[in-house]
Short mmCIF file of C-alpha atoms in Angstrom, two decimals:
data_model
loop_
_atom_site.label_atom_id
_atom_site.label_comp_id
_atom_site.label_asym_id
_atom_site.label_seq_id
_atom_site.Cartn_x
_atom_site.Cartn_y
_atom_site.Cartn_z
CA UNK A 1 303.47 -131.56 -39.42
CA UNK A 2 304.57 -127.72 -39.69
CA UNK A 3 302.01 -125.46 -40.50
CA UNK A 4 302.33 -122.20 -42.87
CA UNK A 5 301.31 -120.33 -39.39
CA UNK A 6 304.18 -121.86 -37.51
CA UNK A 7 306.46 -120.99 -40.09
CA UNK A 8 305.04 -117.37 -40.46
CA UNK A 9 305.47 -117.06 -36.78
CA UNK A 10 309.35 -118.95 -36.66
CA UNK A 11 310.14 -115.94 -39.47
CA UNK A 12 307.73 -112.47 -37.52
CA UNK A 13 309.01 -112.23 -34.00
CA UNK A 14 306.03 -110.60 -31.91
CA UNK A 15 306.42 -107.29 -31.40
CA UNK A 16 307.11 -105.26 -27.79
CA UNK A 17 303.67 -103.54 -27.68
CA UNK A 18 301.93 -106.63 -29.23
CA UNK A 19 299.96 -109.06 -26.35
CA UNK A 20 299.87 -112.32 -27.45
CA UNK A 21 296.43 -112.42 -28.88
CA UNK A 22 297.38 -109.30 -30.94
CA UNK A 23 300.28 -111.61 -32.37
CA UNK A 24 298.44 -114.37 -33.23
CA UNK A 25 295.54 -112.31 -35.14
CA UNK A 26 298.04 -110.62 -36.70
CA UNK A 27 299.97 -113.79 -38.33
CA UNK A 28 296.39 -115.59 -38.69
CA UNK A 29 295.46 -112.87 -40.71
CA UNK A 30 299.31 -112.76 -43.01
CA UNK A 31 298.85 -116.23 -43.24
CA UNK A 32 295.01 -116.42 -44.10
CA UNK A 33 295.41 -113.50 -46.79
CA UNK A 34 298.97 -115.74 -48.15
CA UNK A 35 296.92 -118.79 -48.58
CA UNK A 36 293.78 -117.34 -50.37
CA UNK A 37 295.63 -115.62 -53.01
CA UNK A 38 297.31 -118.70 -53.94
CA UNK A 39 295.69 -120.20 -57.07
CA UNK A 40 296.43 -123.90 -56.16
CA UNK A 41 296.88 -125.10 -52.65
CA UNK A 42 297.52 -128.61 -51.51
CA UNK A 43 295.19 -130.59 -49.62
CA UNK A 44 297.33 -129.44 -46.35
CA UNK A 45 297.34 -125.67 -46.89
CA UNK A 46 293.18 -126.10 -47.84
CA UNK A 47 292.61 -127.73 -43.97
CA UNK A 48 294.87 -124.75 -42.69
CA UNK A 49 293.34 -122.36 -44.83
CA UNK A 50 289.34 -123.48 -43.74
CA UNK A 51 290.85 -123.55 -39.96
CA UNK A 52 292.26 -119.83 -40.44
CA UNK A 53 288.73 -118.77 -42.14
CA UNK A 54 286.90 -119.94 -38.59
CA UNK A 55 290.04 -117.64 -36.89
CA UNK A 56 289.25 -114.66 -39.51
CA UNK A 57 285.62 -115.44 -38.27
CA UNK A 58 285.82 -115.25 -34.94
CA UNK A 59 288.03 -111.93 -34.69
CA UNK A 60 285.14 -110.38 -37.10
CA UNK A 61 282.55 -110.95 -34.48
CA UNK A 62 284.29 -110.04 -31.51
CA UNK A 63 286.34 -107.00 -33.09
CA UNK A 64 284.35 -106.12 -36.07
CA UNK A 65 280.70 -106.06 -35.18
CA UNK A 66 280.19 -109.15 -37.67
CA UNK A 67 276.88 -109.95 -35.26
CA UNK A 68 275.34 -106.93 -35.31
CA UNK A 69 275.56 -106.49 -38.90
CA UNK A 70 274.52 -109.51 -39.92
CA UNK A 71 272.14 -109.76 -37.39
CA UNK A 72 270.17 -106.80 -38.69
CA UNK A 73 267.25 -106.62 -41.03
CA UNK A 74 268.74 -106.68 -44.25
CA UNK A 75 267.94 -103.20 -45.62
CA UNK A 76 269.74 -101.86 -42.22
CA UNK A 77 272.88 -104.21 -42.45
CA UNK A 78 274.85 -101.11 -43.99
CA UNK A 79 273.87 -98.57 -41.21
CA UNK A 80 274.26 -101.07 -38.39
CA UNK A 81 277.89 -101.02 -40.01
CA UNK A 82 278.44 -97.68 -40.36
CA UNK A 83 276.63 -97.14 -36.89
CA UNK A 84 279.35 -99.48 -35.42
CA UNK A 85 282.71 -97.98 -37.04
CA UNK A 86 280.94 -94.65 -35.96
CA UNK A 87 280.42 -95.60 -32.47
CA UNK A 88 283.54 -97.24 -31.88
CA UNK A 89 285.49 -93.49 -32.40
CA UNK A 90 283.22 -91.72 -29.92
CA UNK A 91 284.12 -93.92 -27.33
CA UNK A 92 287.66 -94.34 -27.43
CA UNK A 93 289.97 -96.92 -27.82
CA UNK A 94 288.40 -100.16 -27.92
CA UNK A 95 288.76 -103.27 -25.02
CA UNK A 96 286.97 -106.38 -25.27
CA UNK A 97 283.96 -105.21 -22.79
CA UNK A 98 283.60 -102.31 -24.52
CA UNK A 99 283.42 -104.31 -27.94
CA UNK A 100 280.78 -106.49 -26.12
CA UNK A 101 278.78 -103.32 -25.27
CA UNK A 102 278.97 -101.71 -28.69
CA UNK A 103 277.66 -105.01 -30.55
CA UNK A 104 274.69 -105.54 -27.93
CA UNK A 105 274.02 -101.24 -28.59
CA UNK A 106 274.07 -101.64 -32.44
CA UNK A 107 271.64 -105.10 -31.85
CA UNK A 108 269.54 -102.76 -29.77
CA UNK A 109 269.37 -99.58 -32.03
CA UNK A 110 268.40 -102.22 -35.00
CA UNK A 111 265.30 -103.85 -32.86
CA UNK A 112 264.00 -100.66 -31.67
CA UNK A 113 264.02 -99.85 -35.27
CA UNK A 114 262.33 -103.17 -36.53
CA UNK A 115 259.79 -102.31 -33.90
CA UNK A 116 258.98 -99.16 -35.23
CA UNK A 117 258.43 -100.40 -38.35
CA UNK A 118 256.39 -102.76 -37.06
CA UNK A 119 254.31 -100.66 -35.39
CA UNK A 120 253.46 -98.32 -37.94
CA UNK A 121 252.54 -101.31 -40.53
CA UNK A 122 250.18 -102.02 -37.65
CA UNK A 123 248.73 -99.31 -36.88
CA UNK A 124 247.95 -98.06 -40.30
CA UNK A 125 246.09 -99.44 -43.13
CA UNK A 126 247.42 -98.13 -46.35
CA UNK A 127 245.30 -98.73 -49.75
CA UNK A 128 245.57 -97.10 -53.16
CA UNK A 129 243.06 -94.74 -54.51
CA UNK A 130 241.55 -94.45 -57.98
CA UNK A 131 244.44 -92.04 -58.67
CA UNK A 132 247.07 -94.20 -57.97
CA UNK A 133 247.75 -92.38 -54.43
CA UNK A 134 247.67 -93.61 -51.34
CA UNK A 135 245.63 -93.33 -48.12
CA UNK A 136 246.34 -93.97 -44.90
CA UNK A 137 243.54 -94.99 -42.35
CA UNK A 138 243.91 -96.41 -38.72
CA UNK A 139 243.45 -100.31 -37.83
CA UNK A 140 240.80 -100.25 -34.76
CA UNK A 141 240.54 -104.30 -34.85
CA UNK A 142 241.46 -106.07 -31.54
CA UNK A 143 243.86 -108.08 -33.33
CA UNK A 144 245.85 -104.92 -34.41
CA UNK A 145 245.39 -102.99 -31.02
CA UNK A 146 246.72 -106.02 -28.78
CA UNK A 147 249.43 -106.69 -31.38
CA UNK A 148 250.52 -102.43 -31.42
CA UNK A 149 250.46 -102.95 -27.54
CA UNK A 150 252.90 -106.20 -27.46
CA UNK A 151 255.15 -104.11 -30.00
CA UNK A 152 255.17 -101.16 -28.31
CA UNK A 153 256.47 -102.82 -25.01
CA UNK A 154 259.47 -104.31 -27.37
CA UNK A 155 260.27 -100.65 -28.39
CA UNK A 156 260.31 -99.87 -24.79
CA UNK A 157 262.80 -102.27 -23.86
CA UNK A 158 264.76 -102.15 -27.12
CA UNK A 159 265.32 -98.31 -25.99
CA UNK A 160 265.87 -98.59 -22.31
CA UNK A 161 268.96 -101.31 -23.52
CA UNK A 162 269.92 -98.48 -25.89
CA UNK A 163 269.60 -95.80 -23.15
CA UNK A 164 271.63 -98.75 -20.49
CA UNK A 165 274.49 -99.47 -22.77
CA UNK A 166 275.28 -96.24 -24.10
CA UNK A 167 275.69 -95.28 -20.18
CA UNK A 168 277.82 -98.09 -20.00
CA UNK A 169 280.01 -97.44 -22.65
CA UNK A 170 280.43 -93.91 -21.62
CA UNK A 171 281.43 -95.29 -18.26
CA UNK A 172 284.14 -97.46 -19.39
CA UNK A 173 285.19 -94.38 -21.50
CA UNK A 174 285.62 -91.74 -19.38
CA UNK A 175 285.67 -93.22 -15.61
CA UNK A 176 284.20 -91.52 -12.75
CA UNK A 177 286.60 -88.66 -10.85
CA UNK A 178 287.71 -90.43 -7.52
CA UNK A 179 289.64 -87.56 -5.34
CA UNK A 180 291.21 -89.45 -2.36
CA UNK A 181 292.10 -86.39 -0.21
CA UNK A 182 293.01 -86.07 3.66
CA UNK A 183 291.67 -82.22 4.89
CA UNK A 184 289.56 -81.24 2.51
CA UNK A 185 285.67 -80.59 2.38
CA UNK A 186 283.42 -80.66 -0.77
CA UNK A 187 281.50 -77.58 -0.75
CA UNK A 188 277.72 -76.44 -2.22
CA UNK A 189 279.18 -75.69 -5.32
CA UNK A 190 281.53 -79.00 -5.83
CA UNK A 191 284.50 -77.08 -5.32
CA UNK A 192 287.42 -78.71 -3.48
CA UNK A 193 288.54 -76.52 -1.17
CA UNK A 194 292.02 -77.34 1.39
CA UNK A 195 292.37 -77.07 4.87
CA UNK A 196 295.34 -77.73 7.29
CA UNK A 197 295.03 -79.79 10.32
CA UNK A 198 295.10 -76.78 12.23
CA UNK A 199 292.03 -75.55 10.22
CA UNK A 200 290.03 -78.67 10.90
CA UNK A 201 290.89 -78.87 14.80
CA UNK A 202 288.64 -75.14 14.81
CA UNK A 203 285.99 -77.23 13.20
CA UNK A 204 283.05 -77.17 15.07
CA UNK A 205 280.03 -79.52 14.76
CA UNK A 206 276.74 -78.51 13.68
CA UNK A 207 274.11 -78.03 16.31
CA UNK A 208 271.19 -80.30 16.88
#
């Protein structure tokens, strides 16, 4: 049984610069949009449309931060989506490894923000005054203090993840410079100085 995707591939060749997966993603998107735009779909087309929809969701999860966005607190989902987009620009051309780290980074940011919010809710007691103003006071009962301690641990864990993931993304984007040279030494100011083999013969070992 010939599918719409197979027909589309027969009419659209893979571009020279495209990987197999990029080509597959492009064809899936084109056919999905074409089927989505049809007013009436046959049973065969409906089944294929459902299958393509799953592939589109997989693409969004892997390449567009769908997990970090949907798992964020409801009022932070737009901010999470914006953060994913902005960070993608900061760390240059994205790779599967970068997408994975970036997804985890945005999730860690949301986790830290949620813990910060919870900590404030536990820490303060808010009461409304007669003039409708709000009065904040500290909570000092044992249960709130214990919960604050656990919340602080969660905040610290999330913040540590943010630091590690950010550094990992920077390492992927700007790998450390490696210098492989012969007849060279590095001065204390990290300046690389070149010596000729003849000069190296005259280098004296430090006195012990």
